CSV table of C-alpha atoms and ligand atoms in Angstrom, one decimal:
chain,number,residue,atom,x,y,z
A,1,MET,CA,93.6,51.7,136.3
A,2,ALA,CA,92.0,50.2,133.2
A,3,ASP,CA,90.1,52.7,130.9
A,4,VAL,CA,86.5,51.6,131.0
A,5,ARG,CA,85.0,54.1,128.5
A,6,PRO,CA,82.9,52.2,126.0
A,7,ASN,CA,84.9,53.2,122.9
A,8,ALA,CA,88.4,53.3,124.5
A,9,ARG,CA,91.0,51.3,122.7
A,10,PRO,CA,92.4,48.6,125.0
A,11,ARG,CA,96.0,49.6,126.0
A,12,PRO,CA,98.4,46.8,126.9
A,13,GLU,CA,99.0,47.1,130.6
A,14,PRO,CA,102.7,47.1,131.4
A,15,THR,CA,104.0,45.1,134.4
A,16,GLU,CA,102.4,46.4,137.6
A,17,GLY,CA,104.8,48.1,140.0
A,18,ALA,CA,107.9,47.1,138.1
A,19,ARG,CA,111.2,47.7,139.9
A,20,VAL,CA,114.2,47.9,137.5
A,21,ILE,CA,117.9,48.2,138.0
A,22,PHE,CA,120.3,49.1,135.1
A,23,LEU,CA,123.8,47.7,135.3
A,24,GLY,CA,126.5,48.5,132.8
A,25,PRO,CA,129.6,50.7,132.3
A,26,PRO,CA,129.4,54.4,131.8
A,27,GLY,CA,128.4,55.1,128.2
A,28,ALA,CA,126.3,52.0,127.8
A,29,GLY,CA,123.2,54.0,127.3
A,30,LYS,CA,121.6,53.2,130.7
A,31,GLY,CA,120.3,56.8,131.2
A,32,THR,CA,118.6,56.9,127.8
A,33,GLN,CA,117.0,53.5,128.2
A,34,ALA,CA,116.0,54.1,131.8
A,35,GLY,CA,114.3,57.3,130.8
A,36,ARG,CA,112.4,55.7,128.0
A,37,LEU,CA,111.3,52.7,130.1
A,38,ALA,CA,110.2,55.0,132.9
A,39,GLY,CA,107.9,56.8,130.4
A,40,HIS,CA,106.6,53.5,129.1
A,41,LEU,CA,105.8,52.1,132.5
A,42,ARG,CA,104.8,55.5,134.0
A,43,ILE,CA,107.1,55.2,137.0
A,44,PRO,CA,109.9,57.5,138.0
A,45,LYS,CA,113.5,57.2,136.8
A,46,ILE,CA,115.8,57.6,139.7
A,47,SER,CA,119.3,58.6,138.6
A,48,THR,CA,121.8,59.0,141.4
A,49,GLY,CA,124.2,60.8,139.0
A,50,ASP,CA,121.5,63.3,138.2
A,51,MET,CA,120.7,63.7,141.9
A,52,LEU,CA,124.3,64.3,142.8
A,53,ARG,CA,124.8,66.8,140.0
A,54,GLU,CA,121.7,68.7,141.2
A,55,ALA,CA,123.2,68.8,144.7
A,56,ILE,CA,126.4,70.2,143.2
A,57,ALA,CA,124.5,72.9,141.3
A,58,ALA,CA,122.5,73.8,144.4
A,59,GLY,CA,125.7,74.0,146.5
A,60,THR,CA,124.5,71.7,149.3
A,61,ALA,CA,126.8,69.9,151.8
A,62,LEU,CA,126.3,66.7,149.8
A,63,GLY,CA,127.2,68.5,146.6
A,64,ARG,CA,130.4,69.9,148.1
A,65,ILE,CA,131.6,66.4,149.1
A,66,ALA,CA,130.5,64.8,145.8
A,67,GLY,CA,131.7,67.4,143.4
A,68,PRO,CA,135.5,66.9,143.6
A,69,LEU,CA,135.1,63.1,143.6
A,70,MET,CA,132.9,63.1,140.6
A,71,GLU,CA,135.1,65.4,138.6
A,72,LYS,CA,137.9,62.9,138.8
A,73,GLY,CA,135.7,60.0,137.9
A,74,GLY,CA,135.7,58.4,141.4
A,75,LEU,CA,132.7,57.0,143.3
A,76,VAL,CA,130.9,58.9,146.0
A,77,PRO,CA,131.0,57.1,149.5
A,78,ASP,CA,128.4,54.4,150.0
A,79,ASP,CA,126.8,55.9,153.1
A,80,LEU,CA,125.9,59.1,151.3
A,81,LEU,CA,124.3,57.0,148.5
A,82,ASP,CA,122.3,55.0,151.1
A,83,ARG,CA,121.0,58.2,152.4
A,84,ILE,CA,119.9,59.8,149.2
A,85,ILE,CA,118.4,56.6,147.8
A,86,GLY,CA,116.6,55.9,151.1
A,87,GLU,CA,115.0,59.4,151.1
A,88,ARG,CA,114.1,59.2,147.4
A,89,LEU,CA,112.4,55.8,147.7
A,90,ARG,CA,110.2,57.0,150.5
A,91,MET,CA,108.7,59.6,148.2
A,92,LYS,CA,105.1,59.0,147.1
A,93,ASP,CA,105.8,58.6,143.4
A,94,ALA,CA,108.2,55.7,144.1
A,95,GLN,CA,105.6,53.6,145.9
A,96,ASN,CA,104.4,51.8,142.8
A,97,GLY,CA,107.7,51.0,141.0
A,98,TYR,CA,110.8,52.8,139.8
A,99,ILE,CA,113.8,52.5,137.5
A,100,LEU,CA,117.2,52.9,139.0
A,101,ASP,CA,119.9,54.4,136.8
A,102,GLY,CA,123.4,54.3,138.3
A,103,PHE,CA,122.5,52.6,141.6
A,104,PRO,CA,123.6,50.3,143.1
A,105,ARG,CA,127.2,50.6,142.0
A,106,THR,CA,129.0,48.6,144.7
A,107,LEU,CA,128.3,45.4,146.6
A,108,ARG,CA,127.9,47.4,149.8
A,109,GLN,CA,125.3,49.5,148.1
A,110,ALA,CA,123.5,46.4,146.8
A,111,GLU,CA,123.4,44.8,150.2
A,112,GLY,CA,122.2,48.0,151.9
A,113,PHE,CA,119.5,48.4,149.2
A,114,GLU,CA,118.3,44.9,149.8
A,115,GLY,CA,117.9,45.7,153.5
A,116,MET,CA,116.0,48.9,152.6
A,117,THR,CA,113.6,47.2,150.2
A,118,ARG,CA,112.8,44.1,152.2
A,119,GLY,CA,109.1,44.4,151.3
A,120,ASP,CA,109.9,44.3,147.6
A,121,ALA,CA,111.3,40.8,146.9
A,122,THR,CA,114.6,41.1,144.9
A,123,GLU,CA,113.5,38.1,142.8
A,124,GLN,CA,110.9,40.3,141.3
A,125,PHE,CA,113.4,43.0,140.3
A,126,PHE,CA,114.3,43.3,136.6
A,127,VAL,CA,118.0,43.7,136.3
A,128,PHE,CA,119.4,44.7,132.9
A,129,ASN,CA,123.1,44.3,132.3
A,130,VAL,CA,123.8,46.5,129.3
A,131,GLU,CA,126.9,45.4,127.4
A,132,VAL,CA,128.9,47.6,124.9
A,133,PRO,CA,132.5,47.0,123.6
A,134,ARG,CA,135.1,49.2,125.3
A,135,PRO,CA,136.2,51.1,122.1
A,136,GLU,CA,132.6,52.1,121.5
A,137,LEU,CA,132.2,53.3,125.1
A,138,LEU,CA,135.2,55.5,124.7
A,139,LYS,CA,133.8,57.0,121.5
A,140,ARG,CA,130.4,57.6,123.1
A,141,LEU,CA,131.8,59.2,126.2
A,142,SER,CA,134.4,61.5,124.5
A,143,GLY,CA,131.7,62.8,122.1
A,144,ARG,CA,129.1,63.4,124.8
A,145,ARG,CA,127.8,66.9,125.4
A,146,TRP,CA,125.7,68.0,128.3
A,147,CYS,CA,123.2,70.7,129.2
A,148,PRO,CA,124.1,72.1,132.6
A,149,HIS,CA,120.6,73.4,133.0
A,150,CYS,CA,118.3,70.5,132.3
A,151,GLN,CA,120.9,67.6,132.2
A,152,SER,CA,119.9,66.5,128.7
A,153,THR,CA,122.7,64.7,126.9
A,154,TYR,CA,123.7,64.8,123.2
A,155,HIS,CA,126.5,63.3,121.1
A,156,VAL,CA,128.5,65.2,118.5
A,157,ASP,CA,127.9,62.5,115.9
A,158,ASN,CA,125.1,60.2,117.0
A,159,ASN,CA,122.7,62.8,118.5
A,160,PRO,CA,123.8,66.3,117.8
A,161,PRO,CA,121.6,69.3,119.0
A,162,LYS,CA,119.5,70.9,116.2
A,163,ASP,CA,121.2,74.3,116.6
A,164,ASP,CA,125.0,74.1,116.8
A,165,SER,CA,126.0,73.6,120.5
A,166,LEU,CA,122.8,74.8,122.2
A,167,CYS,CA,120.4,72.5,124.1
A,168,ASP,CA,117.2,71.8,122.1
A,169,LYS,CA,115.0,72.2,125.2
A,170,ASP,CA,116.3,75.4,126.8
A,171,ARG,CA,119.0,76.7,124.5
A,172,THR,CA,121.7,76.6,127.2
A,173,LEU,CA,125.2,76.3,125.9
A,174,LEU,CA,126.2,72.6,125.9
A,175,ILE,CA,129.5,71.6,127.6
A,176,GLN,CA,131.6,68.5,128.0
A,177,ARG,CA,131.3,67.3,131.5
A,178,GLU,CA,134.5,67.2,133.5
A,179,ASP,CA,134.0,63.5,134.1
A,180,ASP,CA,133.6,62.8,130.3
A,181,LYS,CA,137.2,64.0,129.8
A,182,GLU,CA,139.9,61.4,129.1
A,183,THR,CA,141.5,60.9,132.5
A,184,ALA,CA,138.2,60.9,134.4
A,185,VAL,CA,136.7,58.4,131.9
A,186,ALA,CA,139.7,56.0,132.4
A,187,ARG,CA,139.0,56.2,136.2
A,188,ARG,CA,135.3,55.7,135.8
A,189,LEU,CA,135.8,52.5,133.7
A,190,ALA,CA,138.4,51.2,136.2
A,191,GLU,CA,135.9,51.9,139.1
A,192,TYR,CA,133.2,50.0,137.0
A,193,ASP,CA,135.5,47.0,136.5
A,194,GLU,CA,136.5,46.8,140.1
A,195,ARG,CA,133.5,47.8,142.0
A,196,THR,CA,130.3,47.6,139.9
A,197,ALA,CA,131.0,44.6,137.6
A,198,PRO,CA,130.8,42.1,140.6
A,199,LEU,CA,127.1,43.1,140.8
A,200,ILE,CA,126.5,41.1,137.7
A,201,ASP,CA,127.1,37.8,139.6
A,202,TYR,CA,125.3,39.2,142.6
A,203,TYR,CA,122.1,39.8,140.7
A,204,ARG,CA,122.3,37.0,138.2
A,205,GLY,CA,121.1,34.4,140.7
A,206,ARG,CA,118.6,36.5,142.6
A,207,SER,CA,116.5,38.6,140.2
A,208,ARG,CA,114.9,38.6,136.8
A,209,PHE,CA,118.4,39.2,135.3
A,210,HIS,CA,118.9,39.9,131.5
A,211,THR,CA,122.1,40.7,129.7
A,212,VAL,CA,121.2,43.1,126.9
A,213,ASP,CA,123.4,44.0,123.8
A,214,GLY,CA,123.7,47.8,124.0
A,215,TYR,CA,125.8,48.0,120.8
A,216,ARG,CA,122.7,48.6,118.7
A,217,PRO,CA,120.5,51.5,117.8
A,218,PRO,CA,118.7,52.8,120.9
A,219,ASP,CA,115.3,51.9,119.4
A,220,ALA,CA,116.3,48.2,119.0
A,221,VAL,CA,117.6,48.1,122.6
A,222,PHE,CA,114.4,49.7,123.9
A,223,ALA,CA,112.2,47.3,121.9
A,224,GLU,CA,113.9,44.4,123.7
A,225,LEU,CA,113.5,45.9,127.1
A,226,LYS,CA,109.9,46.6,126.5
A,227,GLY,CA,109.4,43.0,125.5
A,228,ILE,CA,111.0,41.8,128.7
A,229,VAL,CA,109.1,44.0,131.1
A,230,GLY,CA,105.9,43.1,129.4
A,231,GLY,CA,106.7,39.5,130.2
A,232,LYS,CA,107.0,38.4,126.6
A,233,ALA,CA,110.7,37.8,126.2
A,234,ALA,CA,113.6,36.4,128.3
A,235,SER,CA,117.3,35.7,127.8
B,330,LIG,P1,126.5,58.7,136.2
B,330,LIG,O1,125.7,59.9,135.7
B,330,LIG,O2,125.6,57.6,136.7
B,330,LIG,O3,127.6,58.3,135.3
B,330,LIG,O4,127.2,59.2,137.6
B,330,LIG,C1,128.2,60.2,137.6
B,330,LIG,C2,129.0,60.1,138.8
B,330,LIG,O5,128.2,60.2,140.0
B,330,LIG,C3,129.8,58.8,139.0
B,330,LIG,O6,131.0,58.8,138.3
B,330,LIG,C4,130.0,58.8,140.5
B,330,LIG,O7,131.1,59.7,140.8
B,330,LIG,C5,128.8,59.4,141.0
B,330,LIG,N1,127.8,58.4,141.3
B,330,LIG,C6,126.6,58.2,140.7
B,330,LIG,N2,125.9,57.2,141.3
B,330,LIG,C7,126.7,56.6,142.2
B,330,LIG,C8,126.7,55.5,143.1
B,330,LIG,N3,125.6,54.7,143.1
B,330,LIG,N4,127.7,55.3,143.9
B,330,LIG,C9,128.8,56.1,144.0
B,330,LIG,N5,128.9,57.2,143.1
B,330,LIG,C10,127.9,57.5,142.3
C-alpha cells in the first residue's frame, strides 16, 4: 500500500506480487541473492534445501528420508518436493509473491509446479539463471561454512565470521556441511548438469527469463536483479 502521509518520501514500488525462480548450480549464490531480493520485494524466500535441513534437524519422517540422500549430494524424490512446496505455497505469506531458491530442480518438478500454480501464469514468473565458472564454484563450495542453528552461511575467504569460527548471529560453532565435502560436491554438480540444467531451456521460452553473470561481487549481481524486477532492465 502506498504511504499517503503528507511528508512521506515516495518509495519506488517494486513489482507487485512477483514470483521468482532461481536456477543455477550449487555455489552460484542463489541463496544469498534470493534472500536479498525477498527483503527488497517484501515477499518470502522459499528454500527447499533449508526446509529439508529443518526437517532433518527436527527428526521428522521427511528428514529421515532426505538426510542420507542429501549427505551424499543426491536429490530428494520429486513426490516429496511436490508435497512440501504444495503445503508451503498455500500459506498466507505466499499469496502475494515468493522467491524460490532450489526449486524446481527437475523437469518433473517444473511440470508439477506448473500444474500447482495454474492461476499464476508462468509467463509472468521471473526466472534467473545464475552462471558461474566451474573452478569458482568448487572454490566457493569447499570454503563454505554453515551455522547448524540458524542456517547462515559464511566463506573462509570471501565472507568470514567476525569471531574465528562462530556464527555472527548466535555464536554457534560453524561447520562444513557434509554435502559441501568433495565427493558430495562432485555428485551435486553432476545432478545439476543432468537434471537441473535442462530447466534452462524449459523456462527460456515461457517466462521472463534472464541469464545473470554470478561471477561478480554480490552487490553487483543484486543491483542487476533489482533492476530487472523493477522492470527497468532486460537481457
Ligand atoms: P540446497 O541448499 O538448495 O543446495 O539443497 C541441498 C540439498 O537438498 C540438495 O543437494 C538436495 O539433496 C536437496 N534438495 C533441495 N531442493 C531440492 C529439490 N528441489 N529437489 C530435490 N532435492 C532437493
